[in-house]
Amino acid sequence: MSVRQAPTYQQGAPERTIDDDSDVEEEALANDYREQVGYSNGDEYDLDRSASLGGGLQDLQAQLVNAATPLEYGATLDVKIHSYESYCNLFDYILNSDGPVDIEMPSYFWAWEAIDEFIYQFNSFCSYRQRLAYQQSTTSANEEEVAILRENPSTWECYSVLNVLYSLIQRSQITEQLAARKRDEDPTPFAGKYGSRSLYQMLGYFSIIGLLRVHCLLGDFSLALKTLDDIELNKKAMFARVMAANFTTYYYVGFSYMMMHRYADALRAFSHILVYVSRTKNFQKGAQYDSISKKNDQMYALVAICVAFYPTRLDDTIHTALREKYGEQLTRMQRGGPEALPIFEELFRSACPKFINPTAPDFDNPQINVDPTEHQVAIFMEEVKNNMYSPTVRSYLKLYTTMDLTKLAGFLEVDADTLRSWLLVTNSDQDKSDIVKVDFLRVM
């Protein structure tokens, strides 16, 4: 089970909904969050940090601690490569030792931080490598770093990162344990000798959240959601007891739903976590507060996009905050038309994750490299253009019980075939009660 080998997995299109449970667990989550603030001891979570791990690790306990500890900002390329080797050595030892590793992890907060930092460094390195490839076409100032990257093509390779996550999940048998819990059965018989250890159990659990994130960064939103098949999306879930994991999970779940045009599901995911964050804001402090505040703004931008596509009633807290942050932009997007296109693109760029390519860039032919973010922006904007006139059509449908399609086309100054395509797009995103107001049978 080498951590550098490619994983085997299947794709699928899940149908998931958010279990919007009551507030019974709210106080317990708040208490856990207080504990996390104390646990961090000044090293607050930074959801957008730009640091890397590295250095000589003397023993396993030191490796466990350092795996979740980022170093200073602006680490050199050599440090980033050494960081990858350190992670490989650590996970290789955990996965391939003769039997379970007999050591306790610092806390289950640590398990999340280790997986989070591992994926963060992977994402950061891929973005850095892609940016360096683009610069090759305009300057030769980074030839030394490019030469190093050519010599290390497998460093932070996508398949190696995925294999680590899948291997931790398989070794811990965490999916079998979660499935047993969903059936109200005792998960112990399904844990095995590895999954019964907290180190493997927690690393396997948070690796599932890590897979959600990685598949979303790669643009496979259906597979990203499918990875959570065995995790209940509610306040009782283990990830909900770690603030950064809770926020990260709902961000990527909501974003994946949005990219799959399931705007109602996306809004439920975003609303769930935004309400929770608003109730725990009194515990947030320092760099942690600044980071969460920034991510909050990004998520509200995504909420504005979803509401423009799928008008619906929001929680009063979210509605008020949305109007304060993006009121003018939301109004312009809801009007539709060509004038709304720049607003959609601006909000999407500011709120989307930092997408990555599954393969290393071609340094010899930098002009053929595809920018993953630009690719996703193009896909998103195509959907926006298809829905550009939906608000106008919807406004007419609210005024009439029945209308001839040709007459409505005349009001909109388009031909009947064009209007029919607009209605089909609107029908795919809105409640069908609006669409049945138009009598298609009158058009011959």
XYZ file of C-alpha atoms in Angstrom:
444
model
C 0.000 0.000 0.000
C 2.588 2.532 -1.098
C 1.518 6.123 -0.578
C 2.991 7.001 -3.956
C 0.849 4.595 -5.985
C -2.337 5.566 -7.774
C -5.631 4.796 -6.020
C -8.587 2.908 -7.388
C -12.038 4.428 -6.960
C -15.408 4.665 -8.631
C -17.483 7.624 -9.637
C -21.147 8.201 -9.069
C -23.833 10.859 -8.815
C -25.107 11.092 -5.249
C -28.405 12.437 -4.071
C -27.666 14.053 -0.706
C -29.618 16.455 1.447
C -28.604 18.397 4.526
C -30.025 17.056 7.768
C -31.052 20.401 9.222
C -31.538 19.146 12.767
C -32.609 21.095 15.834
C -30.382 23.208 18.068
C -30.009 20.524 20.760
C -26.323 20.061 19.854
C -25.552 23.776 19.601
C -24.246 24.198 23.144
C -22.066 21.094 22.862
C -20.529 22.458 19.665
C -19.919 25.799 21.319
C -18.181 24.067 24.237
C -16.001 22.106 21.820
C -15.140 25.326 20.057
C -14.070 26.901 23.369
C -11.827 23.882 23.908
C -10.303 24.298 20.452
C -9.516 27.955 21.142
C -7.663 26.833 24.253
C -5.996 23.925 22.450
C -4.615 26.154 19.712
C -2.722 28.171 22.368
C -2.152 31.054 20.006
C -1.658 28.985 16.828
C -5.110 29.742 15.494
C -6.501 28.120 12.423
C -5.820 30.066 9.261
C -8.163 28.933 6.530
C -6.151 30.821 3.920
C -2.651 30.465 5.303
C 0.393 30.360 3.047
C 2.946 28.364 5.005
C 4.674 25.002 4.657
C 5.965 22.243 6.879
C 9.499 20.914 6.716
C 12.634 20.389 8.768
C 14.356 17.355 10.185
C 12.026 15.096 12.133
C 13.756 13.031 14.818
C 11.058 10.606 15.896
C 7.468 9.614 15.270
C 6.050 11.784 18.031
C 7.828 14.801 16.569
C 6.514 13.900 13.125
C 2.963 13.722 14.449
C 3.301 17.182 15.949
C 4.993 18.704 12.904
C 2.550 17.147 10.436
C -0.083 19.600 11.671
C 2.252 22.580 12.164
C 2.941 24.977 9.276
C 6.271 26.767 9.123
C 6.920 30.383 8.215
C 5.392 32.091 5.220
C 7.339 31.888 1.959
C 9.116 28.582 2.449
C 11.650 27.761 -0.258
C 11.075 25.166 -2.946
C 13.556 22.812 -1.262
C 11.553 23.012 1.977
C 8.310 22.284 0.116
C 9.839 19.222 -1.514
C 11.257 18.048 1.811
C 7.822 18.563 3.354
C 6.338 16.182 0.800
C 8.980 13.568 1.596
C 8.302 13.981 5.312
C 4.598 13.398 4.823
C 5.276 10.352 2.641
C 7.591 8.868 5.257
C 5.115 9.503 8.069
C 2.062 8.086 6.282
C 4.091 5.206 4.863
C 5.138 4.247 8.379
C 1.581 4.547 9.727
C 0.092 2.521 6.875
C 2.749 -0.099 6.232
C 4.175 -1.002 9.638
C 3.796 -4.545 10.923
C 0.498 -3.983 12.657
C -1.012 -0.746 14.013
C 1.397 1.928 15.190
C 1.356 1.896 18.980
C 1.200 5.629 19.648
C -1.564 8.001 20.649
C -2.210 11.120 18.630
C -2.174 14.474 20.486
C -5.966 14.961 20.062
C -8.649 14.504 17.456
C -8.172 18.207 16.651
C -4.659 17.219 15.570
C -6.005 14.604 13.139
C -7.960 17.283 11.308
C -5.032 19.715 11.309
C -2.679 17.069 9.891
C -4.998 16.196 6.987
C -5.887 19.855 6.441
C -2.236 20.916 6.300
C -1.368 17.998 4.015
C -4.042 19.021 1.488
C -3.297 22.708 1.877
C 0.356 22.167 0.985
C -0.657 20.008 -1.985
C -3.004 22.735 -3.231
C -0.461 25.473 -2.624
C 2.348 23.578 -4.367
C 0.196 22.811 -7.435
C -0.824 26.467 -7.731
C 2.787 27.580 -7.348
C 3.994 25.094 -9.975
C 1.266 26.163 -12.400
C 2.090 29.830 -11.891
C 5.779 29.129 -12.490
C 4.943 27.381 -15.762
C 3.052 30.446 -16.993
C 5.951 32.705 -16.089
C 8.244 30.558 -18.229
C 6.587 31.935 -21.340
C 7.484 35.533 -20.417
C 10.678 35.348 -18.348
C 13.611 33.089 -17.621
C 14.168 34.413 -14.084
C 12.996 31.173 -12.459
C 15.055 28.718 -14.486
C 16.696 27.271 -11.373
C 13.345 26.463 -9.728
C 11.963 25.066 -12.976
C 15.021 22.803 -13.214
C 14.320 21.527 -9.693
C 10.699 20.821 -10.579
C 11.760 18.950 -13.720
C 13.976 16.746 -11.557
C 11.097 16.049 -9.142
C 8.042 15.437 -11.352
C 6.348 13.178 -8.785
C 6.545 15.682 -5.897
C 3.022 16.402 -4.601
C 1.637 14.267 -7.410
C -2.157 14.170 -7.463
C -2.401 10.377 -7.461
C -0.027 10.104 -4.509
C -2.108 12.525 -2.446
C -5.331 10.730 -3.337
C -3.729 7.400 -2.524
C -2.733 8.570 0.945
C -6.300 9.621 1.674
C -7.879 6.473 0.244
C -5.324 4.268 2.007
C -6.026 5.881 5.384
C -9.745 5.345 4.826
C -9.301 1.714 3.821
C -6.821 0.886 6.581
C -9.063 2.358 9.269
C -12.211 0.753 7.804
C -13.932 3.989 8.741
C -16.570 3.734 6.011
C -17.684 0.363 7.373
C -17.867 1.815 10.872
C -19.861 4.839 9.724
C -22.225 2.636 7.729
C -22.811 0.510 10.844
C -23.620 3.609 12.888
C -26.138 4.701 10.252
C -27.825 1.315 10.695
C -27.793 1.841 14.502
C -25.360 -1.051 14.890
C -22.234 -1.358 17.017
C -19.293 -0.280 14.784
C -16.693 -2.173 16.851
C -16.904 -5.476 14.901
C -16.273 -3.541 11.686
C -13.244 -1.600 12.944
C -10.600 -4.319 12.770
C -7.267 -4.024 14.549
C -6.433 -0.723 12.835
C -9.798 1.004 12.968
C -10.090 0.380 16.702
C -7.117 2.695 17.284
C -7.968 6.391 17.568
C -4.984 7.389 15.413
C -6.239 5.414 12.417
C -9.907 6.069 13.086
C -9.567 9.858 13.181
C -7.087 10.049 10.288
C -9.432 7.885 8.227
C -12.467 9.960 9.166
C -10.920 13.309 8.296
C -9.444 11.807 5.116
C -13.041 11.489 3.904
C -13.454 15.242 4.360
C -10.096 15.641 2.646
C -11.336 13.672 -0.373
C -14.364 15.947 -0.613
C -11.998 18.893 -0.799
C -9.503 17.386 -3.257
C -12.141 16.151 -5.706
C -13.785 19.556 -5.599
C -10.429 21.242 -6.315
C -10.042 18.882 -9.291
C -13.501 19.813 -10.584
C -15.195 16.438 -10.020
C -18.119 17.725 -7.968
C -20.259 14.597 -8.214
C -17.482 12.385 -6.861
C -16.705 14.987 -4.199
C -20.233 14.646 -2.802
C -20.236 10.879 -3.132
C -17.277 10.606 -0.768
C -19.615 11.728 2.034
C -22.164 8.955 1.496
C -21.484 7.469 4.931
C -21.238 10.749 6.864
C -24.355 12.345 8.297
C -24.423 16.067 7.549
C -25.672 17.368 10.884
C -24.478 18.833 14.169
C -23.870 15.377 15.658
C -21.178 14.480 13.112
C -17.575 14.317 14.327
C -16.387 16.941 11.834
C -18.898 19.395 13.330
C -16.906 19.376 16.578
C -13.863 20.896 14.898
C -14.681 24.420 13.758
C -12.342 24.485 10.752
C -13.502 21.031 9.609
C -17.144 22.030 10.024
C -16.682 25.182 7.978
C -14.591 23.451 5.309
C -17.061 20.586 4.881
C -20.108 22.771 4.300
C -18.186 25.152 2.053
C -17.142 22.387 -0.333
C -20.488 20.589 -0.096
C -22.329 23.811 -0.912
C -19.941 24.736 -3.707
C -20.230 21.264 -5.268
C -24.024 21.465 -5.193
C -23.882 24.907 -6.796
C -21.662 23.696 -9.645
C -24.090 20.808 -10.207
C -26.946 23.358 -10.487
C -28.581 22.078 -7.289
C -29.036 25.554 -5.852
C -31.606 24.668 -3.190
C -29.232 22.053 -1.713
C -26.339 24.507 -1.920
C -28.310 27.146 -0.037
C -29.207 24.673 2.701
C -25.527 23.782 3.145
C -24.367 27.408 3.195
C -27.185 28.513 5.485
C -26.470 25.711 7.949
C -22.870 26.721 8.560
C -23.384 30.494 8.305
C -26.009 30.412 11.049
C -23.674 28.344 13.222
C -20.772 30.734 12.670
C -22.980 33.705 13.571
C -23.849 31.997 16.874
C -20.216 31.290 17.783
C -18.688 34.593 16.689
C -18.201 35.646 20.317
C -15.593 32.877 20.680
C -13.629 33.921 17.605
C -10.497 35.984 18.145
C -7.335 37.242 16.506
C -6.135 35.670 13.269
C -8.772 32.973 13.626
C -11.553 35.554 13.510
C -10.013 37.342 10.512
C -9.718 34.085 8.568
C -13.253 32.933 9.333
C -14.578 36.398 8.543
C -12.946 36.299 5.114
C -14.352 32.855 4.371
C -17.727 34.046 5.611
C -17.734 36.813 3.025
C -16.854 34.307 0.303
C -19.677 32.033 1.332
C -22.148 34.920 1.342
C -21.015 35.684 -2.208
C -21.906 32.110 -3.166
C -25.258 32.496 -1.405
C -25.921 35.610 -3.493
C -25.174 33.653 -6.678
C -27.475 30.797 -5.650
C -30.310 33.153 -4.688
C -29.996 34.914 -8.055
C -30.431 31.527 -9.757
C -32.986 30.182 -7.290
C -34.978 32.871 -5.436
C -36.019 31.562 -2.033
C -36.624 32.660 1.536
C -33.526 32.738 3.735
C -32.981 32.741 7.466
C -33.431 36.283 8.779
C -29.831 36.437 10.015
C -28.457 35.382 6.639
C -30.855 37.607 4.709
C -29.805 40.683 6.696
C -26.090 39.950 6.361
C -26.465 39.190 2.649
C -28.135 42.530 2.005
C -25.414 44.343 3.941
C -22.545 42.624 2.121
C -23.852 42.098 -1.404
C -27.185 43.907 -1.582
C -26.441 45.949 -4.708
C -24.795 43.062 -6.548
C -27.661 40.728 -5.695
C -30.220 43.195 -7.017
C -28.347 43.528 -10.304
C -27.969 39.752 -10.652
C -31.663 39.215 -9.962
C -32.561 41.630 -12.761
C -30.651 39.412 -15.174
C -29.561 40.429 -18.655
C -26.055 41.108 -20.002
C -25.406 43.730 -17.304
C -25.398 41.003 -14.649
C -22.616 38.925 -16.242
C -19.648 40.881 -14.782
C -21.193 40.679 -11.287
C -21.577 36.908 -11.477
C -17.988 36.508 -12.653
C -16.586 38.865 -10.003
C -18.347 37.090 -7.137
C -17.449 33.639 -8.447
C -13.766 34.486 -8.774
C -13.661 35.947 -5.275
C -15.431 32.979 -3.646
C -14.374 29.850 -5.561
C -11.623 27.506 -4.289
C -8.143 27.499 -5.815
C -8.644 24.843 -8.466
C -5.769 22.611 -9.532
C -4.868 20.429 -12.499
C -4.536 16.673 -11.932
C -1.217 16.617 -13.825
C 1.956 18.685 -13.675
C 2.238 21.551 -16.210
C 4.309 21.279 -19.380
C 7.310 23.546 -18.841
C 8.543 23.005 -22.417
C 5.264 24.206 -23.949
C 3.753 26.591 -21.384
C 1.239 27.931 -23.909
C -0.698 24.639 -23.913
C -1.226 24.577 -20.144
C -4.829 25.066 -19.099
C -5.515 27.342 -16.144
C -7.900 25.287 -13.972
C -9.536 28.352 -12.434
C -10.162 29.962 -15.816
C -11.582 26.651 -17.019
C -14.082 26.511 -14.140
C -14.947 30.191 -14.568
C -15.749 29.525 -18.237
C -18.010 26.598 -17.302
C -19.788 28.670 -14.672
C -20.262 31.669 -16.951
C -21.761 29.445 -19.639
C -24.426 28.456 -17.123
C -24.957 32.119 -16.225
C -25.438 33.025 -19.894
C -27.978 30.229 -20.294
C -29.929 31.659 -17.352
C -29.348 35.303 -18.219
C -32.987 36.021 -19.099
C -34.638 33.751 -16.534
C -35.445 36.658 -14.138
C -37.217 38.544 -16.939
C -39.188 35.468 -17.990
C -40.070 34.753 -14.377
C -41.383 38.280 -13.867
C -43.858 37.818 -16.752
C -44.943 34.389 -15.566
C -45.930 35.861 -12.219
C -48.303 38.307 -13.912
C -50.367 35.881 -16.009
C -52.262 32.663 -15.367
C -52.016 31.521 -18.994
C -50.233 33.118 -21.939
C -49.653 32.106 -25.520
C -45.971 31.413 -26.133
C -45.913 33.597 -29.239
C -47.391 36.505 -27.320
C -44.841 36.185 -24.534
C -42.078 36.010 -27.127
C -43.384 39.278 -28.553
C -43.196 40.953 -25.158
C -39.603 39.781 -24.795
C -38.739 40.693 -28.404
C -37.405 37.238 -29.289
C -38.622 34.406 -31.502
C -40.668 31.514 -30.103
C -37.861 28.968 -30.388
C -35.481 31.146 -28.372
C -38.128 31.693 -25.709
C -38.794 27.948 -25.538
C -35.110 27.350 -24.764
C -35.238 30.009 -22.027
C -38.290 28.338 -20.509
C -36.625 24.941 -20.513
C -33.641 26.411 -18.682
C -35.937 28.129 -16.195
C -37.881 24.894 -15.777
C -34.718 23.016 -14.818
C -33.928 25.429 -11.986
C -37.313 26.620 -10.738
C -40.514 25.161 -9.414
C -42.680 23.852 -12.251
C -45.662 25.841 -10.996
C -44.224 28.862 -12.795
C -43.749 27.004 -16.067
C -47.234 25.550 -16.361
C -48.581 29.081 -16.691
C -47.432 28.994 -20.316
C -49.611 26.972 -22.721
C -47.065 25.322 -25.030
C -49.827 23.561 -26.945
C -50.953 26.822 -28.504
C -47.731 27.070 -30.492
C -47.926 24.981 -33.670
